[in-house]
Coordinates of C-alpha atoms in Angstrom, one line a residue:
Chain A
X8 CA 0.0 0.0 0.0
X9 CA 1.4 3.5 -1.0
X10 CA 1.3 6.4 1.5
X11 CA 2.1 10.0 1.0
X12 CA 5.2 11.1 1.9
X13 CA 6.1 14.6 3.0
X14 CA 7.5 15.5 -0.4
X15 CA 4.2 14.6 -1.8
X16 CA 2.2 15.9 1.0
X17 CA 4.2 19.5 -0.1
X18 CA 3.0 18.8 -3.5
X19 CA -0.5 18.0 -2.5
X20 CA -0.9 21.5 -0.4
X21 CA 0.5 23.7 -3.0
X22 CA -1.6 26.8 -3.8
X23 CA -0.5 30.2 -5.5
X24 CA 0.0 32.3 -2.8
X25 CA 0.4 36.6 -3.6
X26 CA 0.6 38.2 -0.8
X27 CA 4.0 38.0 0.9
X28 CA 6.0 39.3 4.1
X29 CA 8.9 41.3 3.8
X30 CA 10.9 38.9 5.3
X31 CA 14.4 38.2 3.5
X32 CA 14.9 35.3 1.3
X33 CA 18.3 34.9 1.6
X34 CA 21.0 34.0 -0.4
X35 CA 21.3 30.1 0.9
X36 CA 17.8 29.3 0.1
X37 CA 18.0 31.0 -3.3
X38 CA 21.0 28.9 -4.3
X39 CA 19.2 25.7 -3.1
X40 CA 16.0 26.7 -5.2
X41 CA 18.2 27.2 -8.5
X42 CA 20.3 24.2 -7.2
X43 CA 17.0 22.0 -7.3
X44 CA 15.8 23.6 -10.3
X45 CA 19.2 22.6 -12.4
X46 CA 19.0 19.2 -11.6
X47 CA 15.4 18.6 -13.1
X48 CA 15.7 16.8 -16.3
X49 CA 16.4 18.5 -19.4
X50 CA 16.6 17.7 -23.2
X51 CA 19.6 15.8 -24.6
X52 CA 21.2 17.5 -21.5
X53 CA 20.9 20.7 -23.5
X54 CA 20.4 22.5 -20.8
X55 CA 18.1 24.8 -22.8
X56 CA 17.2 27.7 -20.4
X57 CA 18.6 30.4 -18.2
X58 CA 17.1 32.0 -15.7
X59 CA 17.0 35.5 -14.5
X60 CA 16.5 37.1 -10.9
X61 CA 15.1 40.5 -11.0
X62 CA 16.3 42.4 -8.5
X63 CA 16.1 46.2 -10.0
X64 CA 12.9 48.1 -8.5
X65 CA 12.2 50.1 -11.2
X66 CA 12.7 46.8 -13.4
X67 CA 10.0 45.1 -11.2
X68 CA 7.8 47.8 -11.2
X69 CA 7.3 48.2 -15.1
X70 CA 7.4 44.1 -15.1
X71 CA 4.5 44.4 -12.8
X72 CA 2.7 46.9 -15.2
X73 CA 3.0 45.3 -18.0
X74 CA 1.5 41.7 -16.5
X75 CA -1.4 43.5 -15.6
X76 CA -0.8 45.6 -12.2
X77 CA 0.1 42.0 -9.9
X78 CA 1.8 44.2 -7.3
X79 CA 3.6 41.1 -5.6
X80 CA 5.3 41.1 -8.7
X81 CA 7.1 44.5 -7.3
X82 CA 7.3 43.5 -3.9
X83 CA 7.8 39.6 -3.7
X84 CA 11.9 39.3 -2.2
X85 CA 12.5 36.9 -5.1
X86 CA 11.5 37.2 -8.4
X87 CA 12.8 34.4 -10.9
X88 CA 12.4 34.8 -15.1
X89 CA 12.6 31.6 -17.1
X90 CA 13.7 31.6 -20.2
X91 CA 14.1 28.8 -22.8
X92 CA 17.5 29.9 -24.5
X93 CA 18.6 29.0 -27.8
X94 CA 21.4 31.2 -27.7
X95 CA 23.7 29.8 -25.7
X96 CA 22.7 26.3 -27.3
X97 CA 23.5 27.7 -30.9
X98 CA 26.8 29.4 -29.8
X99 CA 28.4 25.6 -28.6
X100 CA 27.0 24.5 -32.0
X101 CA 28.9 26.8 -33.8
X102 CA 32.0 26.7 -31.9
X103 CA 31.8 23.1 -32.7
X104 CA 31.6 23.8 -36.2
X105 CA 28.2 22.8 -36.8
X106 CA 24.9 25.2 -37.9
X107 CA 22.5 26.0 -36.2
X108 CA 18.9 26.4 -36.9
X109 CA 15.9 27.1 -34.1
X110 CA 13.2 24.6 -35.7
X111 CA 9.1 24.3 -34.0
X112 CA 10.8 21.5 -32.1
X113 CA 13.5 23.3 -30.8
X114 CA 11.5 25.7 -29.4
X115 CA 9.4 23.0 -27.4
X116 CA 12.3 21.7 -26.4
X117 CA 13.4 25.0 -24.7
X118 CA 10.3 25.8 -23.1
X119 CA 10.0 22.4 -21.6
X120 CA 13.8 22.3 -20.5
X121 CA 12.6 26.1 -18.9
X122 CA 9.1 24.8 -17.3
X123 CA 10.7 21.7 -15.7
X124 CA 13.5 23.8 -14.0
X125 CA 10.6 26.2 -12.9
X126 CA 8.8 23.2 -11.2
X127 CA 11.4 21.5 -9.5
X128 CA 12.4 25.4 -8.5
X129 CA 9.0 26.0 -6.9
X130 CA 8.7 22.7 -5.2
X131 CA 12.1 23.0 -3.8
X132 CA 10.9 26.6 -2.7
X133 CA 7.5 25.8 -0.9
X134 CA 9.6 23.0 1.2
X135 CA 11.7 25.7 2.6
X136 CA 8.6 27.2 3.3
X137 CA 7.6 29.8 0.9
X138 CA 5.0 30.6 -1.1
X139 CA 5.0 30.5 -5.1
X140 CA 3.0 32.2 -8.2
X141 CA 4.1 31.6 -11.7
X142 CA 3.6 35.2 -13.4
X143 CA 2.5 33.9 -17.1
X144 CA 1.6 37.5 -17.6
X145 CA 4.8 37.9 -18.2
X146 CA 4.4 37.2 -21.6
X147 CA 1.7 40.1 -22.3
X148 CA 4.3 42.0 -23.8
X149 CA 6.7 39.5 -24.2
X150 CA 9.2 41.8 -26.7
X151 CA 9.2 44.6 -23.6
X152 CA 10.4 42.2 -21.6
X153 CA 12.7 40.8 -23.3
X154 CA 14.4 43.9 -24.4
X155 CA 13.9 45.4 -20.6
X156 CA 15.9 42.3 -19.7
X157 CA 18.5 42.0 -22.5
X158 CA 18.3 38.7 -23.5
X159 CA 20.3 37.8 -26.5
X160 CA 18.5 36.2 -29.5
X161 CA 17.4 32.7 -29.5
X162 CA 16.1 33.3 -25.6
X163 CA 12.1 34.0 -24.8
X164 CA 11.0 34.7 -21.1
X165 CA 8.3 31.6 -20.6
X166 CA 7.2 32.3 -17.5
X167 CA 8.2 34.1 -14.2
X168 CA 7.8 33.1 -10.5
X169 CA 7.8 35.4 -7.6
X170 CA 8.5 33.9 -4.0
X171 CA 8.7 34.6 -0.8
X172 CA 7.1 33.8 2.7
X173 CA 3.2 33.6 2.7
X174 CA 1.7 36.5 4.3
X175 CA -1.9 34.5 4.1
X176 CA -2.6 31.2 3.4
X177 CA -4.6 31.1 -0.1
X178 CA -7.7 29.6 -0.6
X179 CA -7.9 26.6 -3.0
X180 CA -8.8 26.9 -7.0
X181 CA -11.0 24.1 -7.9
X182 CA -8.9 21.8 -10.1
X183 CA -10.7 19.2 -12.1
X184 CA -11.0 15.8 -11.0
X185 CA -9.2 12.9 -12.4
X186 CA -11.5 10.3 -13.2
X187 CA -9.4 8.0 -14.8
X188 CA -5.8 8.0 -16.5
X189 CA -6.6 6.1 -19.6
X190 CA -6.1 4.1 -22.1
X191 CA -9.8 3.6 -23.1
X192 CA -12.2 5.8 -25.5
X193 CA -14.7 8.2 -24.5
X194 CA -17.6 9.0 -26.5
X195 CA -17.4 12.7 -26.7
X196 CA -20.8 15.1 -27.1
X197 CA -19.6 15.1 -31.1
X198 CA -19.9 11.1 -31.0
X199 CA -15.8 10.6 -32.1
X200 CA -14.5 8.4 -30.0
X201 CA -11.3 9.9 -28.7
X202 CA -9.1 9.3 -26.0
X203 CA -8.8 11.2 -23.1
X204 CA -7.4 11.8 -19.5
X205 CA -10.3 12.0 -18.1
X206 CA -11.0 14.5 -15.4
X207 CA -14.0 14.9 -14.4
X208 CA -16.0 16.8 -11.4
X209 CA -17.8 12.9 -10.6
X210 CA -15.6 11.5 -8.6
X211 CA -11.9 11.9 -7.6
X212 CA -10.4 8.5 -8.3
X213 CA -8.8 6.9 -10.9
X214 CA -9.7 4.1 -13.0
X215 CA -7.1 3.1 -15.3
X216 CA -9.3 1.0 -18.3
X217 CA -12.1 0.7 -15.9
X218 CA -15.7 1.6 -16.1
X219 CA -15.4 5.0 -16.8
X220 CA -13.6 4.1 -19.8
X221 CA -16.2 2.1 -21.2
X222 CA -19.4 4.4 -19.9
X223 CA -22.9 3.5 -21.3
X224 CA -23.3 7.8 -21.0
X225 CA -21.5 8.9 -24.1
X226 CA -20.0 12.1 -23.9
X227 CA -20.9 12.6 -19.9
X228 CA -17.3 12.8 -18.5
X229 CA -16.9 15.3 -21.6
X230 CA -19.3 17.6 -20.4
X231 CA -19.1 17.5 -16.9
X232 CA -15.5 18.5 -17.9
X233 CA -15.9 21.4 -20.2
X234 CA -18.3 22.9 -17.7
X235 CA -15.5 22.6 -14.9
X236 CA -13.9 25.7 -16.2
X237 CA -15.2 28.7 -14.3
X238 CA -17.1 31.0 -16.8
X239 CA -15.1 33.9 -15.7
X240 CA -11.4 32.7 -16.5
X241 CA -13.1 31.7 -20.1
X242 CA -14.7 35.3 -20.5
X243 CA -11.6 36.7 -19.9
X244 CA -9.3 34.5 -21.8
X245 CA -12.0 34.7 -24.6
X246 CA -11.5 38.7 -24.3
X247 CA -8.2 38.7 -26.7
X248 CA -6.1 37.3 -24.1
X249 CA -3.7 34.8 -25.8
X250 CA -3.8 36.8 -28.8
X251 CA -2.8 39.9 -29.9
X252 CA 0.5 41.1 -27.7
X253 CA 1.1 37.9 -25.9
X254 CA 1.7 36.2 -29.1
X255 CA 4.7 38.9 -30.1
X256 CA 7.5 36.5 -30.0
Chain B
X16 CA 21.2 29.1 7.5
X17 CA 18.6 27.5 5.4
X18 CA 19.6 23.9 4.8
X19 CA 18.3 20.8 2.4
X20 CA 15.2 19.0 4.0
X21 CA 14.6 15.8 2.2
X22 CA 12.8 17.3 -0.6
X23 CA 15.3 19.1 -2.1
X24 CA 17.4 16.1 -1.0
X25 CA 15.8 14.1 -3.7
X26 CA 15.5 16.8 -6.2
X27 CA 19.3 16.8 -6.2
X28 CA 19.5 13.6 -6.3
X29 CA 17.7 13.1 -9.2
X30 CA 19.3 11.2 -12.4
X31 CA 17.5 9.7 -15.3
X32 CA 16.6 6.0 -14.9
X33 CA 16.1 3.8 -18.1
X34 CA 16.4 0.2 -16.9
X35 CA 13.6 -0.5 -14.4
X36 CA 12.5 -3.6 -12.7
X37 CA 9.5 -5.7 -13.2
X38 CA 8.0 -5.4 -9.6
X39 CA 4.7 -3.2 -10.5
X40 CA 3.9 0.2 -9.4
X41 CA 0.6 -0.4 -8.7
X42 CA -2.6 2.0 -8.4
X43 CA -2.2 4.0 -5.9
X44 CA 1.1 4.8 -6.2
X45 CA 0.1 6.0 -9.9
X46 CA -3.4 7.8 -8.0
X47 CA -0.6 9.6 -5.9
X48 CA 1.7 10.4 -8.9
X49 CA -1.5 12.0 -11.0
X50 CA -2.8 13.7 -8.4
X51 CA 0.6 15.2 -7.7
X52 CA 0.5 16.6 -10.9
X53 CA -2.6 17.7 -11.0
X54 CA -1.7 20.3 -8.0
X55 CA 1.1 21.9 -10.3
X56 CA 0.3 25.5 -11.1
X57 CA -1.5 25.9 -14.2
X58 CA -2.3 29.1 -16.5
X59 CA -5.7 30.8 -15.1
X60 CA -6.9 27.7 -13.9
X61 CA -6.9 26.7 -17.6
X62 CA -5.4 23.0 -16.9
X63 CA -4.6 22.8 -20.1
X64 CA -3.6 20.0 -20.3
X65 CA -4.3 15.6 -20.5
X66 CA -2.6 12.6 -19.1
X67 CA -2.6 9.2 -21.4
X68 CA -1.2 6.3 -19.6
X69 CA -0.4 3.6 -22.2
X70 CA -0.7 0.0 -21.2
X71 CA -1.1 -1.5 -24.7
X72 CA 1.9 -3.2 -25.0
X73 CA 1.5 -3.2 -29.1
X74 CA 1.2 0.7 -28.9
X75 CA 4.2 0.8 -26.7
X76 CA 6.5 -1.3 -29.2
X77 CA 5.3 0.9 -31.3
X78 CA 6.4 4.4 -30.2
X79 CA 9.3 2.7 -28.6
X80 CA 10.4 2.2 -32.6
X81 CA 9.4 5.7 -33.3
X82 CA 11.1 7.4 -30.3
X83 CA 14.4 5.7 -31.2
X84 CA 14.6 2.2 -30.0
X85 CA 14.2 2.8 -26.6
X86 CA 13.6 -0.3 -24.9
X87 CA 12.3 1.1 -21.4
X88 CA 9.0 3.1 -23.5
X89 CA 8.2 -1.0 -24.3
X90 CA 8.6 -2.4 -20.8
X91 CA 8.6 0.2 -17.9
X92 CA 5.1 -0.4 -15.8
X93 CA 4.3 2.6 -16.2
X94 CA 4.1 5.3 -19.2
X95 CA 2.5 8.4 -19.2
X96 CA 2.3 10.9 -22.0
X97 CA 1.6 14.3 -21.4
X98 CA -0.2 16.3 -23.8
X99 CA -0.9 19.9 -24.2
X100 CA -4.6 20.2 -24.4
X101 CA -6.7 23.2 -25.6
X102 CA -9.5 21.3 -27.1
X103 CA -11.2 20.7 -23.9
X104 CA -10.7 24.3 -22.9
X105 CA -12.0 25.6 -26.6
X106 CA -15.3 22.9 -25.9
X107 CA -15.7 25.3 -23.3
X108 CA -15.3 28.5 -24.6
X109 CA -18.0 27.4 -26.9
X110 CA -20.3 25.6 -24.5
X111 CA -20.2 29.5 -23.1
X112 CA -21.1 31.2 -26.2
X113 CA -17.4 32.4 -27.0
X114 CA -14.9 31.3 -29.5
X115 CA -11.5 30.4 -29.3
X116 CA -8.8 31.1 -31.5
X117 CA -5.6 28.9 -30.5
X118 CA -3.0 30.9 -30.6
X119 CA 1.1 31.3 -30.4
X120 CA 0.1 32.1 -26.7
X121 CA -2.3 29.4 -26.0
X122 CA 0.0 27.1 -27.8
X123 CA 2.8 28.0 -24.9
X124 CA 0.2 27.8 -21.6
X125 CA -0.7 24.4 -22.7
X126 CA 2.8 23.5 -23.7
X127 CA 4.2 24.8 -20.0
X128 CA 0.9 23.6 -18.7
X129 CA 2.2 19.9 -19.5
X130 CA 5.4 20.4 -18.4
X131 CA 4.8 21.8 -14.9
X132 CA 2.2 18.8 -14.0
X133 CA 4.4 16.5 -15.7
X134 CA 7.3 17.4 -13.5
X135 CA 5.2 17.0 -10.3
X136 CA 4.8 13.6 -11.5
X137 CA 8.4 13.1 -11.5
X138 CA 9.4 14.6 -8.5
X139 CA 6.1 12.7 -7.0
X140 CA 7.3 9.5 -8.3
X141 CA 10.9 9.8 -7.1
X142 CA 9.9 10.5 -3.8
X143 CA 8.2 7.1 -3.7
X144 CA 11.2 5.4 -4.9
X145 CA 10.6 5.0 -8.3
X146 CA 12.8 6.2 -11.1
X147 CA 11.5 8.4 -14.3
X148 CA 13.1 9.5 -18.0
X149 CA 11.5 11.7 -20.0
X150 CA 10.9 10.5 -23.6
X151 CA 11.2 13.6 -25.8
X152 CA 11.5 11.1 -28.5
X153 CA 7.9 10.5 -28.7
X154 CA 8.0 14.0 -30.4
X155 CA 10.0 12.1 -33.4
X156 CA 7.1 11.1 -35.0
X157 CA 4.3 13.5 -33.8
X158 CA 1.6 13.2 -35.8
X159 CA 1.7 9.4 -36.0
X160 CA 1.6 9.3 -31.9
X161 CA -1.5 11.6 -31.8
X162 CA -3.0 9.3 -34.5
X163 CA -2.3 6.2 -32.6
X164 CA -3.6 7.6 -29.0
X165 CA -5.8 8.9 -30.9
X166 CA -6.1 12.7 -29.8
X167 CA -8.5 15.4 -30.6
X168 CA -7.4 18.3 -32.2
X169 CA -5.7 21.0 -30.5
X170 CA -3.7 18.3 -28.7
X171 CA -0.3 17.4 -28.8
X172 CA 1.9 15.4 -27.0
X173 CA 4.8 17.3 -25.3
X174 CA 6.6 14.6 -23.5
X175 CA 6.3 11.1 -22.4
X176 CA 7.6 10.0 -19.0
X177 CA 8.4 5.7 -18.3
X178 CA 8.5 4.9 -14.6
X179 CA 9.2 2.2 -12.6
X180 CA 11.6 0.4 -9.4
X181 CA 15.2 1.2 -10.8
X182 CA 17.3 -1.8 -11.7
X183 CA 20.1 0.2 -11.8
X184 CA 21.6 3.5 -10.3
X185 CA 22.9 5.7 -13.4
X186 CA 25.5 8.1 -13.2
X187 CA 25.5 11.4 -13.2
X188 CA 25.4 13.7 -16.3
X189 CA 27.2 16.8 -15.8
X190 CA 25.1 20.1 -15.6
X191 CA 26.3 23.6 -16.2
X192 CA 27.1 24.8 -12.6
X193 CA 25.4 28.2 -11.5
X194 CA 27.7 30.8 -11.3
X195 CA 25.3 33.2 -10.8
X196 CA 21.0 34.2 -11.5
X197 CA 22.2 37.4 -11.9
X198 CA 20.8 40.8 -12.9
X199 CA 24.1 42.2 -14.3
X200 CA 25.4 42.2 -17.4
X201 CA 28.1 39.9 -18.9
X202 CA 30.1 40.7 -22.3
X203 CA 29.5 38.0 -24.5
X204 CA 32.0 37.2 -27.2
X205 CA 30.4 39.2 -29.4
X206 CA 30.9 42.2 -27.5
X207 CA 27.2 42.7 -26.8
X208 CA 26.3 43.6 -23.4
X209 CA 24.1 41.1 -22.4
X210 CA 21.9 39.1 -18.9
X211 CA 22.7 35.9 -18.5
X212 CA 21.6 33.0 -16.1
X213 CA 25.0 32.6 -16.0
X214 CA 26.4 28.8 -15.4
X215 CA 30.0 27.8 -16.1
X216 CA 32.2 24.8 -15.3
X217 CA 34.4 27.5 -13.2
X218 CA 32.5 27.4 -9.8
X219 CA 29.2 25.8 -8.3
X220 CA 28.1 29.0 -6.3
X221 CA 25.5 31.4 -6.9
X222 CA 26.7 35.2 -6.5
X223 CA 23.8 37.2 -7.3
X224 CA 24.9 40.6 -8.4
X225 CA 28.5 39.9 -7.2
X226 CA 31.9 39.4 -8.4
X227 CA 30.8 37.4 -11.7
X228 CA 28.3 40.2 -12.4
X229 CA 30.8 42.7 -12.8
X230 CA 33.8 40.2 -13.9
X231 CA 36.9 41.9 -15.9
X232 CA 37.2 39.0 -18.5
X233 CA 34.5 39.8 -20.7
X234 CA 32.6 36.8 -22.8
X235 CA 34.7 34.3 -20.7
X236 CA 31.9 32.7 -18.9
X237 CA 30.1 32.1 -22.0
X238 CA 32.6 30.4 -23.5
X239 CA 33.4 28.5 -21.1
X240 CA 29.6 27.4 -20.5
X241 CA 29.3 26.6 -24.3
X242 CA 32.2 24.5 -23.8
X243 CA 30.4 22.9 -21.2
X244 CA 27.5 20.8 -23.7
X245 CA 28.8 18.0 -24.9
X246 CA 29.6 17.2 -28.5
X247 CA 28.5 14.2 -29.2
X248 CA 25.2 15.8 -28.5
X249 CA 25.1 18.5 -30.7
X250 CA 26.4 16.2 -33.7
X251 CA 23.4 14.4 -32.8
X252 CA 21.0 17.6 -32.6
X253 CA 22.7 18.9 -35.9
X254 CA 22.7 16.0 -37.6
X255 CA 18.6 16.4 -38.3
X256 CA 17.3 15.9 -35.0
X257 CA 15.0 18.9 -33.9
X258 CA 14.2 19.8 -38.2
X259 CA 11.9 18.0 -40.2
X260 CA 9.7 15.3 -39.3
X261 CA 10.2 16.8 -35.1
X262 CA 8.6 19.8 -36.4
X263 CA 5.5 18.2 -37.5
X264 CA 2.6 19.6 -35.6

């Protein structure tokens, strides 16, 4: 029988927390943060990402502008950038005497090497105690940034995380259910049979191939799914965010 | 003094495991796993993201071929992949009355969507003993693993993870050591004035803002850091790997 253990008990309680103490992070726990967050796996051992800490006020303050007025953005101690870089990636190519040349893949290969770091980076941050909230609006106005921070070519800010010790404890967000991790088909509402992770709001276990997987109520996990989604986050996102600005890279 | 607890223990500890044992990792270890994922930080609450765990031992073989002959996709207990997911999210944009235009944007939430749950996983999964590689392979042949798992449109997958017991300990690949997360500029060879993440062979520590920040040798910690990847891996990512059929979403 498996139990939770503390590290997944961490995992378990994590919520976004944005209100913070002024309390200092200090340098020890910062190096163990970026430590853990080097040692998460990364492409080919590319090693496709860098990451920038923003410690310039006036940097954080037009940072925090531009992702839409978070103000713990400004005053969060720590305040992390990820960045998938190419740059560095297509130098060593070169001095190796090869060419280089940033392909679709390459590019999901960066922002993946960038997100993992990110994670293991958060999770090694909340077990010292802090609190953690990824700033995707940092990608609002993504060539700002990215000029504001001087990165070279070949390198895109993917997200950004500000940390520091919880001045409340958050509420939870509702996340969706998992109703089964699959390998079965699921009717959906348009009748294609399609596979799917199912997560659902009916129950919260999972039921690898079981029942669920072969429900006599076509298309009822789907729905129960899409409606999950609180109206509000849609109306917003359906408001032009995601296009526009944010996709300036 | 902030010190390592035992989660950041086992982040650093962390190596990629590709020969597993047959002892099986059973539900609830995998119900622990998925629901340590599903606690990762996702865009607005978006989740955009799915889970497929593949068990069909012919549809393993099979993207075991396509990721590159990697034997442990074929016979580690358990194998996730992760998929970017905005279908679900655009059934309910509609199911709202709105419509929704995938974008660049939406294209990178989902993407770093994936990757952060996906990471929980790992890190979830480690903690309980077990050992995890990412298969980046499975993004060889992309459009012939969405046909075979079958996934809607507007789903891709990003990564696949095989876990299981560890047969053997592997050692460890070298990583670029942090010589600072830095918010000063560095002289790259070029002779551009540049921000770096900067991480070099030189030294393991972390000097934010300190000596490196301001160092006298201009470019030399970039050159050394592109020294740093290795180049049987960049013949290999040259060689094709990354263009053509990897692009193919």
């Amino acid at each position: 029988m498996a139990t939770a253990n503390e590290t997944i008990e961490r995992l378990l309680r994590h919520r976004s927390v944005r209100r913070f103490t002024d309390e200092p992070v200090g340098r020890e726990r910062l190096e163990l943060i970026i430590r853990s967050a080097q040692m998460a796996s990364t492409s080919s051992n590319m090693q496709a990402y860098s990451v920038i800490a923003v410690d310039d006020p006036d940097k954080r303050r037009q940072i925090a502008e531009w992702a839409g007025g978070q103000r713990h953005v400004e005053q969060a101690p720590v305040f992390l950038v990820w960045c998938a870089d190419l740059y560095r990636f297509g130098e060593a190519v070169r001095m190796h005497g090869g060419s280089f040349e940033p392909t679709l893949e390459y590019f999901i290969v960066s922002t993946v090497d960038a997100a993992l770091a990110a994670q293991n980076a958060a999770v090694a941050a909340e077990s010292l105690g802090l609190g953690i909230v990824y700033i995707g609006g940092i990608r609002n106005r993504l060539s700002d940034v990215a000029e504001l921070l001087q990165v070279p070519p070949l390198v895109y800010p993917v997200s950004a995380c500000a940390s520091a010790f919880p001045r409340t404890t958050p509420t939870s967000v509702p996340a969706f259910r998992l109703r089964r991790c699959c390998t079965g088909r699921l009717t959906t509402p348009r009748g294609r049979k399609r596979i799917f992770a199912g997560m659902t709001r009916r129950t919260g276990s999972m039921r690898p191939g079981g029942r669920a997987a072969r429900s006599k109520r076509p298309g009822r996990g789907t729905w129960r799914r899409v409606r999950a989604i609180r109206p509000d986050v849609m109306a917003k996102c359906c408001a032009g965010k995601g296009s526009g600005s944010r996709s300036s890279i």
